[in-house]
mmCIF file of C-alpha atoms in Angstrom:
data_model
loop_
_atom_site.group_PDB
_atom_site.id
_atom_site.type_symbol
_atom_site.label_atom_id
_atom_site.label_comp_id
_atom_site.label_asym_id
_atom_site.label_seq_id
_atom_site.Cartn_x
_atom_site.Cartn_y
_atom_site.Cartn_z
ATOM 1 C CA MET A 1416 48.844 -28.658 -3.793
ATOM 2 C CA LYS A 1417 48.611 -27.145 -7.287
ATOM 3 C CA ILE A 1418 47.344 -30.426 -8.662
ATOM 4 C CA LEU A 1419 44.611 -30.568 -5.982
ATOM 5 C CA ILE A 1420 43.537 -27.013 -6.807
ATOM 6 C CA VAL A 1421 43.349 -27.770 -10.526
ATOM 7 C CA LEU A 1422 41.404 -30.963 -9.891
ATOM 8 C CA PHE A 1423 38.977 -29.093 -7.621
ATOM 9 C CA LEU A 1424 38.379 -26.366 -10.214
ATOM 10 C CA PHE A 1425 37.928 -28.961 -12.953
ATOM 11 C CA LYS A 1426 35.470 -30.869 -10.763
ATOM 12 C CA SER A 1427 33.497 -27.663 -10.059
ATOM 13 C CA ILE A 1428 33.275 -26.762 -13.734
ATOM 14 C CA LEU A 1429 32.265 -30.291 -14.639
ATOM 15 C CA LEU A 1430 29.593 -30.314 -11.938
ATOM 16 C CA PHE A 1431 27.955 -27.076 -13.035
ATOM 17 C CA SER A 1432 28.290 -27.862 -16.747
ATOM 18 C CA ASN A 1433 25.483 -30.375 -16.413
ATOM 19 C CA SER A 1434 24.014 -29.462 -13.071
ATOM 20 C CA THR A 1435 20.333 -29.044 -12.340
ATOM 21 C CA VAL A 1436 19.191 -25.739 -10.952
ATOM 22 C CA LEU A 1437 16.220 -24.344 -9.043
ATOM 23 C CA SER A 1438 15.460 -20.671 -8.507
ATOM 24 C CA LEU A 1439 13.356 -19.499 -5.548
ATOM 25 C CA THR A 1440 12.752 -16.026 -7.032
ATOM 26 C CA LEU A 1441 10.812 -14.880 -10.063
ATOM 27 C CA SER A 1442 13.719 -12.695 -11.156
ATOM 28 C CA ALA A 1443 16.126 -15.634 -11.341
ATOM 29 C CA ASP A 1444 13.448 -17.809 -12.970
ATOM 30 C CA GLU A 1445 13.230 -15.308 -15.824
ATOM 31 C CA ILE A 1446 16.980 -15.041 -16.197
ATOM 32 C CA LEU A 1447 17.425 -18.842 -16.285
ATOM 33 C CA VAL A 1448 14.795 -19.111 -19.013
ATOM 34 C CA GLY A 1449 16.497 -16.265 -20.869
ATOM 35 C CA LEU A 1450 19.763 -18.187 -20.689
ATOM 36 C CA GLY A 1451 18.126 -21.186 -22.333
ATOM 37 C CA LEU A 1452 18.389 -23.436 -19.274
ATOM 38 C CA LYS A 1453 14.872 -24.881 -19.309
ATOM 39 C CA ASN A 1454 16.316 -28.413 -19.744
ATOM 40 C CA ARG A 1455 18.372 -27.987 -16.534
ATOM 41 C CA MET A 1456 15.637 -26.400 -14.407
ATOM 42 C CA VAL A 1457 13.981 -28.915 -12.064
ATOM 43 C CA GLY A 1458 11.276 -26.425 -11.160
ATOM 44 C CA VAL A 1459 10.464 -22.755 -10.660
ATOM 45 C CA SER A 1460 9.962 -20.500 -7.669
ATOM 46 C CA GLY A 1461 6.187 -20.757 -7.408
ATOM 47 C CA LYS A 1462 2.752 -20.071 -8.830
ATOM 48 C CA ILE A 1463 3.759 -16.462 -9.352
ATOM 49 C CA VAL A 1464 5.305 -17.509 -12.716
ATOM 50 C CA ASP A 1465 1.739 -18.272 -13.876
ATOM 51 C CA ASN A 1466 0.442 -14.779 -13.140
ATOM 52 C CA GLU A 1467 0.801 -12.558 -16.185
ATOM 53 C CA LYS A 1468 0.546 -9.447 -13.982
ATOM 54 C CA TYR A 1469 3.951 -10.263 -12.519
ATOM 55 C CA SER A 1470 5.610 -12.814 -14.797
ATOM 56 C CA ASN A 1471 7.272 -12.480 -18.176
ATOM 57 C CA ILE A 1472 7.595 -16.278 -18.548
ATOM 58 C CA VAL A 1473 4.022 -17.567 -18.192
ATOM 59 C CA ASN A 1474 4.152 -19.585 -21.409
ATOM 60 C CA GLU A 1475 7.700 -20.859 -20.926
ATOM 61 C CA THR A 1476 7.249 -22.485 -17.526
ATOM 62 C CA LYS A 1477 4.139 -24.590 -17.975
ATOM 63 C CA GLY A 1478 4.568 -28.095 -16.540
ATOM 64 C CA TYR A 1479 7.378 -27.252 -14.128
ATOM 65 C CA LYS A 1480 7.139 -28.132 -10.426
ATOM 66 C CA ARG A 1481 6.569 -25.187 -8.087
ATOM 67 C CA ALA A 1482 8.880 -24.827 -5.062
ATOM 68 C CA GLU A 1483 6.751 -22.311 -3.177
ATOM 69 C CA ASN A 1484 9.688 -21.933 -0.721
ATOM 70 C CA ASN A 1485 8.699 -25.304 0.771
ATOM 71 C CA LEU A 1486 11.730 -27.313 1.920
ATOM 72 C CA GLU A 1487 10.064 -30.669 1.211
ATOM 73 C CA ASN A 1488 9.251 -29.578 -2.341
ATOM 74 C CA ILE A 1489 12.803 -28.322 -2.865
ATOM 75 C CA LEU A 1490 14.465 -31.504 -1.546
ATOM 76 C CA PHE A 1491 12.122 -33.657 -3.652
ATOM 77 C CA MET A 1492 13.347 -31.867 -6.804
ATOM 78 C CA LYS A 1493 17.003 -32.667 -5.918
ATOM 79 C CA PRO A 1494 18.580 -29.555 -7.462
ATOM 80 C CA ASP A 1495 22.388 -29.334 -7.663
ATOM 81 C CA LEU A 1496 22.151 -25.571 -7.162
ATOM 82 C CA VAL A 1497 19.477 -23.409 -5.540
ATOM 83 C CA ILE A 1498 19.377 -19.676 -6.359
ATOM 84 C CA VAL A 1499 18.081 -17.254 -3.731
ATOM 85 C CA GLY A 1500 17.830 -13.483 -3.434
ATOM 86 C CA ASP A 1501 19.435 -11.512 -0.614
ATOM 87 C CA TRP A 1502 16.006 -10.091 0.273
ATOM 88 C CA MET A 1503 14.825 -13.597 1.380
ATOM 89 C CA GLY A 1504 16.386 -13.156 4.807
ATOM 90 C CA LYS A 1505 19.315 -14.781 6.614
ATOM 91 C CA GLU A 1506 17.230 -17.258 8.613
ATOM 92 C CA ARG A 1507 15.383 -18.635 5.583
ATOM 93 C CA ILE A 1508 18.626 -19.049 3.610
ATOM 94 C CA GLU A 1509 20.395 -20.736 6.514
ATOM 95 C CA HIS A 1510 17.444 -23.128 6.786
ATOM 96 C CA LEU A 1511 18.093 -24.224 3.213
ATOM 97 C CA GLU A 1512 21.839 -24.529 3.757
ATOM 98 C CA ASN A 1513 21.338 -26.629 6.912
ATOM 99 C CA ALA A 1514 19.301 -29.051 4.790
ATOM 100 C CA GLY A 1515 22.441 -29.697 2.739
ATOM 101 C CA LEU A 1516 21.437 -27.650 -0.313
ATOM 102 C CA ASN A 1517 24.091 -25.875 -2.395
ATOM 103 C CA ILE A 1518 23.014 -22.209 -2.320
ATOM 104 C CA PHE A 1519 23.923 -19.283 -4.537
ATOM 105 C CA LYS A 1520 22.687 -15.975 -3.082
ATOM 106 C CA TYR A 1521 22.580 -12.951 -5.385
ATOM 107 C CA LYS A 1522 22.399 -9.296 -4.482
ATOM 108 C CA THR A 1523 19.264 -7.620 -5.762
ATOM 109 C CA PRO A 1524 20.207 -5.390 -8.735
ATOM 110 C CA ARG A 1525 19.704 -1.632 -8.156
ATOM 111 C CA ASN A 1526 20.785 -0.566 -11.636
ATOM 112 C CA PHE A 1527 21.344 -2.022 -15.096
ATOM 113 C CA ASN A 1528 25.066 -2.629 -14.511
ATOM 114 C CA SER A 1529 24.405 -4.771 -11.431
ATOM 115 C CA LEU A 1530 21.774 -6.670 -13.387
ATOM 116 C CA ILE A 1531 24.352 -7.414 -16.129
ATOM 117 C CA GLU A 1532 26.781 -8.528 -13.438
ATOM 118 C CA LEU A 1533 24.185 -10.964 -12.095
ATOM 119 C CA VAL A 1534 23.598 -12.496 -15.528
ATOM 120 C CA ASP A 1535 27.347 -12.752 -16.085
ATOM 121 C CA THR A 1536 27.870 -14.386 -12.690
ATOM 122 C CA LEU A 1537 25.152 -16.945 -13.362
ATOM 123 C CA GLY A 1538 26.751 -17.663 -16.719
ATOM 124 C CA LEU A 1539 30.082 -18.398 -15.039
ATOM 125 C CA LYS A 1540 28.515 -20.311 -12.173
ATOM 126 C CA LEU A 1541 26.599 -22.614 -14.552
ATOM 127 C CA ASN A 1542 29.417 -22.736 -17.182
ATOM 128 C CA ILE A 1543 27.317 -21.198 -19.929
ATOM 129 C CA SER A 1544 29.233 -17.968 -20.499
ATOM 130 C CA ASP A 1545 28.498 -18.066 -24.213
ATOM 131 C CA LYS A 1546 24.764 -17.845 -23.497
ATOM 132 C CA SER A 1547 25.111 -15.178 -20.800
ATOM 133 C CA GLU A 1548 27.331 -13.091 -23.117
ATOM 134 C CA HIS A 1549 24.691 -13.290 -25.830
ATOM 135 C CA LEU A 1550 21.920 -12.176 -23.448
ATOM 136 C CA ILE A 1551 24.081 -9.340 -22.084
ATOM 137 C CA ARG A 1552 25.035 -8.187 -25.588
ATOM 138 C CA GLU A 1553 21.374 -7.990 -26.624
ATOM 139 C CA PHE A 1554 20.519 -6.122 -23.425
ATOM 140 C CA ARG A 1555 23.345 -3.617 -23.919
ATOM 141 C CA ASN A 1556 22.506 -3.059 -27.577
ATOM 142 C CA ARG A 1557 18.927 -2.101 -26.727
ATOM 143 C CA THR A 1558 20.105 0.073 -23.808
ATOM 144 C CA ASP A 1559 22.663 1.839 -26.051
ATOM 145 C CA GLU A 1560 19.945 2.554 -28.624
ATOM 146 C CA ILE A 1561 17.859 4.431 -26.058
ATOM 147 C CA GLU A 1562 20.853 6.324 -24.664
ATOM 148 C CA LYS A 1563 21.880 7.378 -28.148
ATOM 149 C CA LYS A 1564 18.399 8.826 -28.762
ATOM 150 C CA ALA A 1565 18.223 10.429 -25.330
ATOM 151 C CA LYS A 1566 21.429 12.442 -25.987
ATOM 152 C CA ASP A 1567 19.528 14.419 -28.635
ATOM 153 C CA ILE A 1568 16.800 15.567 -26.220
ATOM 154 C CA LYS A 1569 16.777 19.341 -25.891
ATOM 155 C CA VAL A 1570 13.879 19.970 -23.473
ATOM 156 C CA ILE A 1571 14.385 17.726 -20.405
ATOM 157 C CA LYS A 1572 11.202 16.534 -18.668
ATOM 158 C CA THR A 1573 10.666 15.788 -14.985
ATOM 159 C CA ALA A 1574 9.002 12.633 -13.640
ATOM 160 C CA VAL A 1575 8.363 10.395 -10.682
ATOM 161 C CA LEU A 1576 7.511 6.731 -10.372
ATOM 162 C CA TYR A 1577 4.535 6.713 -8.007
ATOM 163 C CA SER A 1578 2.628 3.847 -6.438
ATOM 164 C CA LYS A 1579 -0.893 3.551 -5.062
ATOM 165 C CA SER A 1580 0.583 3.535 -1.538
ATOM 166 C CA GLY A 1581 2.341 6.839 -2.243
ATOM 167 C CA ARG A 1582 5.797 5.311 -2.740
ATOM 168 C CA VAL A 1583 8.390 7.003 -4.934
ATOM 169 C CA TYR A 1584 11.793 5.823 -6.090
ATOM 170 C CA GLY A 1585 14.900 7.883 -5.586
ATOM 171 C CA SER A 1586 18.624 7.232 -5.964
ATOM 172 C CA ASN A 1587 19.979 3.703 -5.940
ATOM 173 C CA THR A 1588 16.927 2.275 -7.726
ATOM 174 C CA ILE A 1589 16.313 0.893 -11.183
ATOM 175 C CA PHE A 1590 13.969 3.787 -11.935
ATOM 176 C CA ASP A 1591 16.708 6.298 -11.190
ATOM 177 C CA ASP A 1592 19.066 4.462 -13.529
ATOM 178 C CA ILE A 1593 16.362 4.508 -16.170
ATOM 179 C CA SER A 1594 15.986 8.294 -15.722
ATOM 180 C CA LYS A 1595 19.680 8.797 -16.465
ATOM 181 C CA LYS A 1596 19.631 6.539 -19.509
ATOM 182 C CA ALA A 1597 16.421 8.061 -20.917
ATOM 183 C CA ASN A 1598 17.594 11.612 -20.034
ATOM 184 C CA PHE A 1599 14.802 12.899 -17.788
ATOM 185 C CA ARG A 1600 14.970 14.206 -14.227
ATOM 186 C CA ASN A 1601 13.843 11.918 -11.443
ATOM 187 C CA LEU A 1602 12.520 14.447 -8.927
ATOM 188 C CA ALA A 1603 12.485 11.951 -6.095
ATOM 189 C CA SER A 1604 16.219 11.440 -6.445
ATOM 190 C CA GLU A 1605 16.853 15.142 -6.851
ATOM 191 C CA SER A 1606 14.991 15.846 -3.614
ATOM 192 C CA GLY A 1607 17.418 13.624 -1.692
ATOM 193 C CA ILE A 1608 15.358 10.446 -1.476
ATOM 194 C CA GLU A 1609 17.410 7.259 -1.575
ATOM 195 C CA GLY A 1610 15.795 3.938 -2.355
ATOM 196 C CA SER A 1611 12.047 3.827 -2.214
ATOM 197 C CA THR A 1612 9.929 5.602 0.381
ATOM 198 C CA ILE A 1613 6.333 6.650 0.909
ATOM 199 C CA ILE A 1614 5.748 10.398 0.633
ATOM 200 C CA SER A 1615 2.724 12.577 1.516
ATOM 201 C CA LYS A 1616 0.482 14.098 -1.130
ATOM 202 C CA GLU A 1617 1.834 17.447 -0.028
ATOM 203 C CA LYS A 1618 5.322 16.277 -0.994
ATOM 204 C CA LEU A 1619 4.086 15.168 -4.395
ATOM 205 C CA VAL A 1620 2.586 18.635 -4.887
ATOM 206 C CA GLU A 1621 5.929 20.150 -3.893
ATOM 207 C CA LEU A 1622 7.823 17.948 -6.345
ATOM 208 C CA ASN A 1623 5.368 18.937 -9.106
ATOM 209 C CA PRO A 1624 6.499 16.495 -11.832
ATOM 210 C CA ASP A 1625 5.699 16.975 -15.512
ATOM 211 C CA ILE A 1626 4.868 13.255 -15.712
ATOM 212 C CA ILE A 1627 3.738 10.651 -13.250
ATOM 213 C CA ILE A 1628 4.532 7.065 -14.080
ATOM 214 C CA ILE A 1629 2.785 4.266 -12.275
ATOM 215 C CA SER A 1630 3.945 0.682 -12.100
ATOM 216 C CA SER A 1631 0.732 -1.053 -13.128
ATOM 217 C CA TYR A 1632 -0.415 -4.589 -12.406
ATOM 218 C CA SER A 1633 -3.820 -4.032 -13.901
ATOM 219 C CA LEU A 1634 -4.793 -6.237 -16.807
ATOM 220 C CA GLU A 1635 -7.326 -3.640 -17.918
ATOM 221 C CA LYS A 1636 -6.492 -1.228 -20.720
ATOM 222 C CA ASP A 1637 -6.691 1.776 -18.323
ATOM 223 C CA ASP A 1638 -5.444 1.384 -14.779
ATOM 224 C CA PRO A 1639 -8.134 2.656 -12.337
ATOM 225 C CA PHE A 1640 -5.397 4.348 -10.257
ATOM 226 C CA ILE A 1641 -4.921 6.888 -13.023
ATOM 227 C CA GLU A 1642 -8.487 8.100 -12.752
ATOM 228 C CA GLU A 1643 -8.131 8.179 -8.965
ATOM 229 C CA LEU A 1644 -5.162 10.488 -9.246
ATOM 230 C CA LEU A 1645 -6.815 12.751 -11.841
ATOM 231 C CA ASN A 1646 -9.837 13.195 -9.533
ATOM 232 C CA ASP A 1647 -7.848 13.827 -6.356
ATOM 233 C CA LYS A 1648 -8.676 17.418 -5.386
ATOM 234 C CA SER A 1649 -5.505 17.792 -3.344
ATOM 235 C CA LEU A 1650 -3.323 17.144 -6.399
ATOM 236 C CA GLN A 1651 -4.901 19.508 -8.935
ATOM 237 C CA SER A 1652 -1.971 21.931 -8.923
ATOM 238 C CA VAL A 1653 0.500 19.220 -10.029
ATOM 239 C CA SER A 1654 1.516 19.676 -13.672
ATOM 240 C CA ALA A 1655 1.134 15.954 -14.480
ATOM 241 C CA ILE A 1656 -2.441 16.037 -13.072
ATOM 242 C CA LYS A 1657 -3.432 19.252 -14.851
ATOM 243 C CA ASN A 1658 -2.100 17.972 -18.195
ATOM 244 C CA LYS A 1659 -3.325 14.399 -17.639
ATOM 245 C CA ASP A 1660 0.226 13.161 -18.120
ATOM 246 C CA ILE A 1661 -0.078 10.011 -16.003
ATOM 247 C CA PHE A 1662 1.007 6.783 -17.664
ATOM 248 C CA PRO A 1663 1.259 3.127 -16.688
ATOM 249 C CA VAL A 1664 4.273 0.901 -17.180
ATOM 250 C CA LYS A 1665 3.789 -2.817 -16.717
ATOM 251 C CA GLY A 1666 4.918 -3.818 -13.266
ATOM 252 C CA LYS A 1667 6.387 -7.028 -14.558
ATOM 253 C CA TYR A 1668 8.857 -4.966 -16.586
ATOM 254 C CA MET A 1669 9.525 -2.366 -13.892
ATOM 255 C CA MET A 1670 9.743 -4.406 -10.694
ATOM 256 C CA THR A 1671 11.057 -7.853 -11.614
ATOM 257 C CA SER A 1672 14.882 -7.694 -11.660
ATOM 258 C CA SER A 1673 15.627 -9.523 -14.845
ATOM 259 C CA HIS A 1674 16.658 -8.680 -18.439
ATOM 260 C CA HIS A 1675 13.041 -7.952 -19.201
ATOM 261 C CA MET A 1676 13.591 -4.562 -17.479
ATOM 262 C CA ILE A 1677 14.837 -3.333 -20.829
ATOM 263 C CA ARG A 1678 11.162 -3.096 -21.777
ATOM 264 C CA ALA A 1679 10.638 -0.647 -18.911
ATOM 265 C CA LEU A 1680 13.420 1.589 -20.262
ATOM 266 C CA GLU A 1681 12.038 1.477 -23.814
ATOM 267 C CA ASP A 1682 8.428 2.113 -22.698
ATOM 268 C CA ILE A 1683 9.295 4.906 -20.343
ATOM 269 C CA PHE A 1684 11.398 6.718 -22.954
ATOM 270 C CA LYS A 1685 8.369 6.662 -25.260
ATOM 271 C CA ILE A 1686 6.143 7.933 -22.436
ATOM 272 C CA VAL A 1687 8.433 10.822 -21.428
ATOM 273 C CA TYR A 1688 9.327 11.802 -25.002
ATOM 274 C CA PRO A 1689 6.372 10.677 -27.163
ATOM 275 C CA ASN A 1690 7.202 13.099 -29.988
ATOM 276 C CA PHE A 1691 10.881 12.232 -30.174
ATOM 277 C CA LYS A 1692 12.378 12.214 -33.670
ATOM 278 C CA GLU A 1693 15.935 11.507 -34.643
ATOM 279 C CA GLY A 1694 17.836 14.757 -34.526
ATOM 280 C CA GLY A 1695 16.419 16.051 -31.297
ATOM 281 C CA ALA A 1696 12.847 17.141 -31.892
ATOM 282 C CA ASN A 1697 10.859 16.503 -28.758
#
């Protein structure tokens, strides 16, 4: 029995040491590229990788086949492993499994630690732990640098991440984790909101943040949504509106669950504490 188990484990490691892989999500596409697996990728999730509004890997994925969640496309590529996100739905994932595909389903990261766990798991699954450890180390070093600076902040600011639909992001979200690491108060979380939810303009007035951050997919220098907020008569009592402290963060950093989220942390820290100097001046 022990010999069979050892042989099974050896066979599994051997398989995934040289296996081909296909991701059906942009997040996993980005992580696979970050892990240096372009030579083992038989394709990418879809045309979304070509859109610089959403994708951090536009230049790295030219020439790859696009799966577009089409079973015929996926089977034609003959991947040894297909990566899917838990948000894709049970029925869609079972459809892929019933076609004989080897599926790895990941849980969508809600904080930086779970993102690191995903990278680590993919490293183990694909037998490239040396590469995943390198990516994680770089991610942690940049995170630690921000946290070290944030500890010196004396005057703590308040903020919300706010979308055009009126959505804010409370506890158990990447934005809330960023607020802790960058040392500012996420008022959505403090008001008891968990996950993301749409709030009324009256609620935004009640929260009264010092800063409003928007996740922007605009390719223009100034996102039109900022001007829309500034001119909204119902929001004129909000501190962020009065002081014109509304700032965009690229949506491809904020909303795509990959190691590129470190850019969101770095950019938001600069937004919230633009006058930060080593030693605590802010």
